[in-house]
Amino acid sequence: MSYYIDIDQCGPMYLDALIKIKNEIDPTLTFRRSCREGICGSCAMALDGRHHLACIFQYPRNLDPSFIYPLNMQTVVKDLVVDMTMFYSQYKSIEPYLKRKTLKAKDQKEYIQTIEDRAKIDGLYECVLCNSCSSSCPSYWWHPNEFQGPSILMQTFRWVIDSRDEFREERLEKVGNDMKIGECEQLGSCSANCPKQLNPRKAIKELKELYEEYKKTKELKTVTVLEEVEKIESAHH
């Protein structure tokens, strides 16, 4: 569908234009929106060839046409609304919350972090789960049922490096088994399309490095255990 609006009578953002169209021209036009502040992530869509949040991205102030599409390679529910069910299921699968093996001391009110440890999750926790990065990723296009995609992997990294979390090894084990992190080719389209200017590509690269380090340590432990077992068996013989 094509629509014509008077940009002199409209706000500067793509979402302003969509709301004007819905209110004044086509009430059936369907899209998601909520906060209008780039916080909720619900209005992510393809805006003139780039994935962005419609509420914080300005359309060109000229007479050239703008093209608005739903997020790439996603199942469309209607118009600009895509099905986010699988994306949210993948997010739920990483258990995106603090997990502890030791309980708080009787008088302990919170888990303390150093300033340095707290700084490590900057650039990660700000993700609004809009799916702009994952729907820009060719590896995610090819097999989204297996590869978790940039957004989910970046959030996995966020919990792996959180000094308050005590399930680091279990989370890394899952990275190697279920999340197919090796499918990331480090193309960088995820980072180029993040409307919050985050860097999923860098996070995934560092997560890969942590997994490889964990994998080597695990293999060394296995070898050591086997050697000890062989020594015991030899002594018995």
mmCIF file of C-alpha atoms in Angstrom:
data_model
loop_
_atom_site.group_PDB
_atom_site.id
_atom_site.type_symbol
_atom_site.label_atom_id
_atom_site.label_comp_id
_atom_site.label_asym_id
_atom_site.label_seq_id
_atom_site.Cartn_x
_atom_site.Cartn_y
_atom_site.Cartn_z
ATOM 1 C CA MET A 1 0.000 0.000 0.000
ATOM 2 C CA SER A 2 1.090 3.552 -0.699
ATOM 3 C CA TYR A 3 0.111 6.556 1.379
ATOM 4 C CA TYR A 4 0.697 10.284 0.996
ATOM 5 C CA ILE A 5 1.011 12.592 4.003
ATOM 6 C CA ASP A 6 1.816 16.253 4.571
ATOM 7 C CA ILE A 7 5.146 16.128 6.427
ATOM 8 C CA ASP A 8 4.662 19.722 7.523
ATOM 9 C CA GLN A 9 1.694 18.502 9.534
ATOM 10 C CA CYS A 10 3.446 15.450 10.987
ATOM 11 C CA GLY A 11 6.053 14.696 13.627
ATOM 12 C CA PRO A 12 9.614 13.831 12.507
ATOM 13 C CA MET A 13 9.729 10.111 13.316
ATOM 14 C CA TYR A 14 8.588 7.181 11.193
ATOM 15 C CA LEU A 15 6.196 6.248 13.991
ATOM 16 C CA ASP A 16 4.623 9.711 13.802
ATOM 17 C CA ALA A 17 3.977 9.102 10.109
ATOM 18 C CA LEU A 18 2.486 5.667 10.755
ATOM 19 C CA ILE A 19 0.191 7.005 13.466
ATOM 20 C CA LYS A 20 -0.926 9.835 11.176
ATOM 21 C CA ILE A 21 -1.725 7.327 8.423
ATOM 22 C CA LYS A 22 -3.664 5.111 10.831
ATOM 23 C CA ASN A 23 -5.583 8.010 12.381
ATOM 24 C CA GLU A 24 -6.370 9.930 9.199
ATOM 25 C CA ILE A 25 -6.138 7.618 6.196
ATOM 26 C CA ASP A 26 -6.239 3.876 6.918
ATOM 27 C CA PRO A 27 -7.465 2.715 10.353
ATOM 28 C CA THR A 28 -6.735 -0.897 9.415
ATOM 29 C CA LEU A 29 -2.963 -0.331 9.205
ATOM 30 C CA THR A 30 -1.420 -2.540 11.887
ATOM 31 C CA PHE A 31 1.855 -2.080 13.752
ATOM 32 C CA ARG A 32 3.191 -2.403 17.285
ATOM 33 C CA ARG A 33 4.081 0.565 19.477
ATOM 34 C CA SER A 34 4.191 1.389 23.153
ATOM 35 C CA CYS A 35 6.781 3.641 24.810
ATOM 36 C CA ARG A 36 7.702 6.032 21.964
ATOM 37 C CA GLU A 37 11.084 6.443 23.691
ATOM 38 C CA GLY A 38 13.181 3.600 22.224
ATOM 39 C CA ILE A 39 12.845 1.554 25.407
ATOM 40 C CA CYS A 40 10.226 -1.130 24.804
ATOM 41 C CA GLY A 41 11.515 -2.345 21.423
ATOM 42 C CA SER A 42 8.047 -3.061 20.080
ATOM 43 C CA CYS A 43 8.105 -0.807 16.994
ATOM 44 C CA ALA A 44 11.115 -2.419 15.286
ATOM 45 C CA MET A 45 10.738 -2.639 11.519
ATOM 46 C CA ALA A 46 12.647 -2.147 8.271
ATOM 47 C CA LEU A 47 12.779 1.584 7.558
ATOM 48 C CA ASP A 48 14.198 2.575 4.186
ATOM 49 C CA GLY A 49 16.417 -0.498 4.112
ATOM 50 C CA ARG A 50 17.585 -0.456 7.719
ATOM 51 C CA HIS A 51 16.183 -2.154 10.789
ATOM 52 C CA HIS A 52 15.397 0.428 13.441
ATOM 53 C CA LEU A 53 12.850 1.539 16.016
ATOM 54 C CA ALA A 54 10.224 3.655 14.298
ATOM 55 C CA CYS A 55 9.779 5.869 17.353
ATOM 56 C CA ILE A 56 13.355 7.205 17.388
ATOM 57 C CA PHE A 57 14.286 7.140 13.685
ATOM 58 C CA GLN A 58 13.563 10.209 11.565
ATOM 59 C CA TYR A 59 12.289 9.936 8.022
ATOM 60 C CA PRO A 60 13.905 12.139 5.319
ATOM 61 C CA ARG A 61 12.405 15.624 5.181
ATOM 62 C CA ASN A 62 12.096 15.681 1.415
ATOM 63 C CA LEU A 63 9.685 14.498 -1.253
ATOM 64 C CA ASP A 64 11.435 11.174 -1.861
ATOM 65 C CA PRO A 65 9.278 8.137 -1.022
ATOM 66 C CA SER A 66 10.057 6.126 2.107
ATOM 67 C CA PHE A 67 9.700 2.359 2.218
ATOM 68 C CA ILE A 68 8.572 0.595 5.380
ATOM 69 C CA TYR A 69 8.515 -3.188 5.733
ATOM 70 C CA PRO A 70 8.219 -5.707 8.562
ATOM 71 C CA LEU A 71 11.447 -7.161 9.984
ATOM 72 C CA ASN A 72 13.278 -9.311 7.432
ATOM 73 C CA MET A 73 12.637 -13.039 7.160
ATOM 74 C CA GLN A 74 10.072 -13.083 9.967
ATOM 75 C CA THR A 75 6.593 -14.579 9.821
ATOM 76 C CA VAL A 76 4.196 -11.683 9.275
ATOM 77 C CA VAL A 77 1.024 -11.661 11.366
ATOM 78 C CA LYS A 78 -0.397 -8.562 9.667
ATOM 79 C CA ASP A 79 1.108 -5.533 7.946
ATOM 80 C CA LEU A 80 4.153 -4.538 10.067
ATOM 81 C CA VAL A 81 3.527 -6.985 12.906
ATOM 82 C CA VAL A 82 5.714 -10.111 12.965
ATOM 83 C CA ASP A 83 5.419 -13.237 15.088
ATOM 84 C CA MET A 84 7.906 -12.967 17.969
ATOM 85 C CA THR A 85 6.937 -16.270 19.622
ATOM 86 C CA MET A 86 10.089 -18.192 18.718
ATOM 87 C CA PHE A 87 12.327 -15.237 19.558
ATOM 88 C CA TYR A 88 10.866 -14.929 23.054
ATOM 89 C CA SER A 89 11.037 -18.696 23.547
ATOM 90 C CA GLN A 90 14.730 -18.622 22.690
ATOM 91 C CA TYR A 91 15.246 -15.777 25.148
ATOM 92 C CA LYS A 92 13.445 -17.713 27.871
ATOM 93 C CA SER A 93 15.635 -20.756 27.220
ATOM 94 C CA ILE A 94 18.826 -18.967 28.334
ATOM 95 C CA GLU A 95 17.329 -18.291 31.790
ATOM 96 C CA PRO A 96 17.999 -14.543 31.685
ATOM 97 C CA TYR A 97 18.147 -13.923 35.386
ATOM 98 C CA LEU A 98 20.622 -14.186 38.245
ATOM 99 C CA LYS A 99 21.273 -17.802 39.288
ATOM 100 C CA ARG A 100 23.039 -18.631 42.529
ATOM 101 C CA LYS A 101 24.392 -21.767 44.186
ATOM 102 C CA THR A 102 25.067 -20.097 47.521
ATOM 103 C CA LEU A 103 22.423 -18.328 49.564
ATOM 104 C CA LYS A 104 22.765 -14.855 50.966
ATOM 105 C CA ALA A 105 24.201 -14.481 54.447
ATOM 106 C CA LYS A 106 21.668 -13.663 57.132
ATOM 107 C CA ASP A 107 22.374 -9.934 57.127
ATOM 108 C CA GLN A 108 23.178 -9.654 53.421
ATOM 109 C CA LYS A 109 20.744 -7.495 51.462
ATOM 110 C CA GLU A 110 22.279 -7.556 48.001
ATOM 111 C CA TYR A 111 25.032 -9.130 45.920
ATOM 112 C CA ILE A 112 27.872 -6.639 45.736
ATOM 113 C CA GLN A 113 29.865 -5.939 42.565
ATOM 114 C CA THR A 114 33.017 -3.951 42.121
ATOM 115 C CA ILE A 115 32.844 -0.919 39.854
ATOM 116 C CA GLU A 116 34.989 -2.823 37.341
ATOM 117 C CA ASP A 117 32.713 -5.875 37.322
ATOM 118 C CA ARG A 118 29.623 -3.703 36.968
ATOM 119 C CA ALA A 119 31.183 -1.933 33.987
ATOM 120 C CA LYS A 120 31.537 -5.242 32.131
ATOM 121 C CA ILE A 121 27.813 -5.477 31.435
ATOM 122 C CA ASP A 122 27.586 -1.956 30.019
ATOM 123 C CA GLY A 123 26.612 -2.195 26.370
ATOM 124 C CA LEU A 124 24.786 -5.473 27.047
ATOM 125 C CA TYR A 125 21.999 -4.882 29.536
ATOM 126 C CA GLU A 126 20.625 -1.993 27.435
ATOM 127 C CA CYS A 127 19.274 -4.416 24.817
ATOM 128 C CA VAL A 128 15.504 -3.905 24.384
ATOM 129 C CA LEU A 129 14.905 -7.275 22.640
ATOM 130 C CA CYS A 130 13.538 -5.639 19.505
ATOM 131 C CA ASN A 131 14.905 -8.415 17.256
ATOM 132 C CA SER A 132 16.436 -5.918 14.815
ATOM 133 C CA CYS A 133 19.847 -7.578 14.996
ATOM 134 C CA SER A 134 18.715 -11.184 14.733
ATOM 135 C CA SER A 135 16.379 -10.490 11.821
ATOM 136 C CA SER A 136 19.353 -8.853 10.040
ATOM 137 C CA CYS A 137 21.552 -11.930 10.447
ATOM 138 C CA PRO A 138 21.917 -14.313 7.462
ATOM 139 C CA SER A 139 22.802 -17.237 9.738
ATOM 140 C CA TYR A 140 19.578 -16.662 11.639
ATOM 141 C CA TRP A 141 17.623 -16.480 8.381
ATOM 142 C CA TRP A 142 18.928 -19.859 7.277
ATOM 143 C CA HIS A 143 18.058 -21.882 10.391
ATOM 144 C CA PRO A 144 16.439 -19.898 13.203
ATOM 145 C CA ASN A 145 15.234 -23.106 14.848
ATOM 146 C CA GLU A 146 18.850 -24.071 15.609
ATOM 147 C CA PHE A 147 20.980 -20.920 15.684
ATOM 148 C CA GLN A 148 19.830 -18.631 18.499
ATOM 149 C CA GLY A 149 20.826 -15.411 16.787
ATOM 150 C CA PRO A 150 22.802 -12.318 17.849
ATOM 151 C CA SER A 151 20.350 -10.893 20.383
ATOM 152 C CA ILE A 152 20.049 -14.116 22.390
ATOM 153 C CA LEU A 153 23.782 -14.826 22.254
ATOM 154 C CA MET A 154 24.600 -11.311 23.401
ATOM 155 C CA GLN A 155 22.248 -11.716 26.361
ATOM 156 C CA THR A 156 23.836 -15.083 27.139
ATOM 157 C CA PHE A 157 27.206 -13.339 27.246
ATOM 158 C CA ARG A 158 25.728 -10.711 29.562
ATOM 159 C CA TRP A 159 24.896 -13.390 32.154
ATOM 160 C CA VAL A 160 28.080 -15.404 31.628
ATOM 161 C CA ILE A 161 30.253 -12.438 32.595
ATOM 162 C CA ASP A 162 28.063 -11.161 35.452
ATOM 163 C CA SER A 163 30.211 -11.596 38.579
ATOM 164 C CA ARG A 164 27.105 -12.189 40.710
ATOM 165 C CA ASP A 165 25.978 -15.224 38.719
ATOM 166 C CA GLU A 166 27.262 -18.660 39.800
ATOM 167 C CA PHE A 167 26.192 -20.752 36.787
ATOM 168 C CA ARG A 168 28.926 -19.618 34.415
ATOM 169 C CA GLU A 169 30.093 -23.131 33.460
ATOM 170 C CA GLU A 170 26.544 -24.389 32.948
ATOM 171 C CA ARG A 171 25.744 -21.436 30.720
ATOM 172 C CA LEU A 172 28.921 -21.997 28.675
ATOM 173 C CA GLU A 173 28.112 -25.691 28.359
ATOM 174 C CA LYS A 174 24.773 -24.765 26.845
ATOM 175 C CA VAL A 175 26.483 -22.398 24.413
ATOM 176 C CA GLY A 176 28.418 -25.322 22.969
ATOM 177 C CA ASN A 177 25.570 -27.817 22.982
ATOM 178 C CA ASP A 178 22.347 -26.050 22.094
ATOM 179 C CA MET A 179 23.082 -22.577 20.792
ATOM 180 C CA LYS A 180 25.222 -23.345 17.718
ATOM 181 C CA ILE A 181 27.510 -20.382 18.365
ATOM 182 C CA GLY A 182 29.835 -21.623 15.625
ATOM 183 C CA GLU A 183 27.226 -20.599 13.062
ATOM 184 C CA CYS A 184 28.107 -16.937 13.662
ATOM 185 C CA GLU A 185 30.289 -15.788 10.762
ATOM 186 C CA GLN A 186 31.096 -12.388 12.335
ATOM 187 C CA LEU A 187 29.597 -10.494 9.397
ATOM 188 C CA GLY A 188 28.559 -7.610 11.620
ATOM 189 C CA SER A 189 25.127 -6.883 10.129
ATOM 190 C CA CYS A 190 23.697 -7.345 13.628
ATOM 191 C CA SER A 191 25.751 -4.478 15.044
ATOM 192 C CA ALA A 192 25.090 -2.281 12.009
ATOM 193 C CA ASN A 193 21.343 -2.643 12.541
ATOM 194 C CA CYS A 194 21.145 -2.266 16.325
ATOM 195 C CA PRO A 195 19.009 0.834 17.047
ATOM 196 C CA LYS A 196 20.622 1.169 20.493
ATOM 197 C CA GLN A 197 24.145 1.263 19.005
ATOM 198 C CA LEU A 198 25.143 -1.914 20.843
ATOM 199 C CA ASN A 199 27.686 -4.367 19.436
ATOM 200 C CA PRO A 200 26.354 -7.966 19.321
ATOM 201 C CA ARG A 201 29.163 -8.979 16.963
ATOM 202 C CA LYS A 202 31.821 -8.115 19.550
ATOM 203 C CA ALA A 203 29.854 -9.787 22.359
ATOM 204 C CA ILE A 204 29.517 -13.016 20.376
ATOM 205 C CA LYS A 205 33.216 -12.977 19.503
ATOM 206 C CA GLU A 206 34.115 -12.698 23.200
ATOM 207 C CA LEU A 207 31.546 -15.358 24.110
ATOM 208 C CA LYS A 208 33.165 -17.704 21.581
ATOM 209 C CA GLU A 209 36.545 -17.082 23.184
ATOM 210 C CA LEU A 210 35.153 -17.818 26.656
ATOM 211 C CA TYR A 211 33.560 -21.018 25.396
ATOM 212 C CA GLU A 212 36.769 -22.216 23.757
ATOM 213 C CA GLU A 213 38.667 -21.530 26.981
ATOM 214 C CA TYR A 214 36.027 -23.402 28.973
ATOM 215 C CA LYS A 215 36.115 -26.290 26.495
ATOM 216 C CA LYS A 216 39.906 -26.657 26.791
ATOM 217 C CA THR A 217 39.751 -26.570 30.593
ATOM 218 C CA LYS A 218 37.031 -29.196 30.571
ATOM 219 C CA GLU A 219 39.046 -31.478 28.271
ATOM 220 C CA LEU A 220 42.116 -31.144 30.511
ATOM 221 C CA LYS A 221 40.052 -32.079 33.550
ATOM 222 C CA THR A 222 38.712 -35.123 31.709
ATOM 223 C CA VAL A 223 42.218 -36.250 30.726
ATOM 224 C CA THR A 224 43.447 -35.784 34.313
ATOM 225 C CA VAL A 225 40.576 -37.847 35.710
ATOM 226 C CA LEU A 226 41.198 -40.640 33.192
ATOM 227 C CA GLU A 227 44.902 -40.702 34.068
ATOM 228 C CA GLU A 228 44.067 -40.970 37.767
ATOM 229 C CA VAL A 229 41.663 -43.829 37.077
ATOM 230 C CA GLU A 230 44.337 -45.654 35.049
ATOM 231 C CA LYS A 231 46.829 -45.218 37.894
ATOM 232 C CA ILE A 232 44.378 -46.687 40.391
ATOM 233 C CA GLU A 233 43.563 -49.622 38.114
ATOM 234 C CA SER A 234 47.287 -50.290 37.499
ATOM 235 C CA ALA A 235 47.979 -50.255 41.243
ATOM 236 C CA HIS A 236 45.259 -52.845 41.813
ATOM 237 C CA HIS A 237 46.763 -55.116 39.189
#
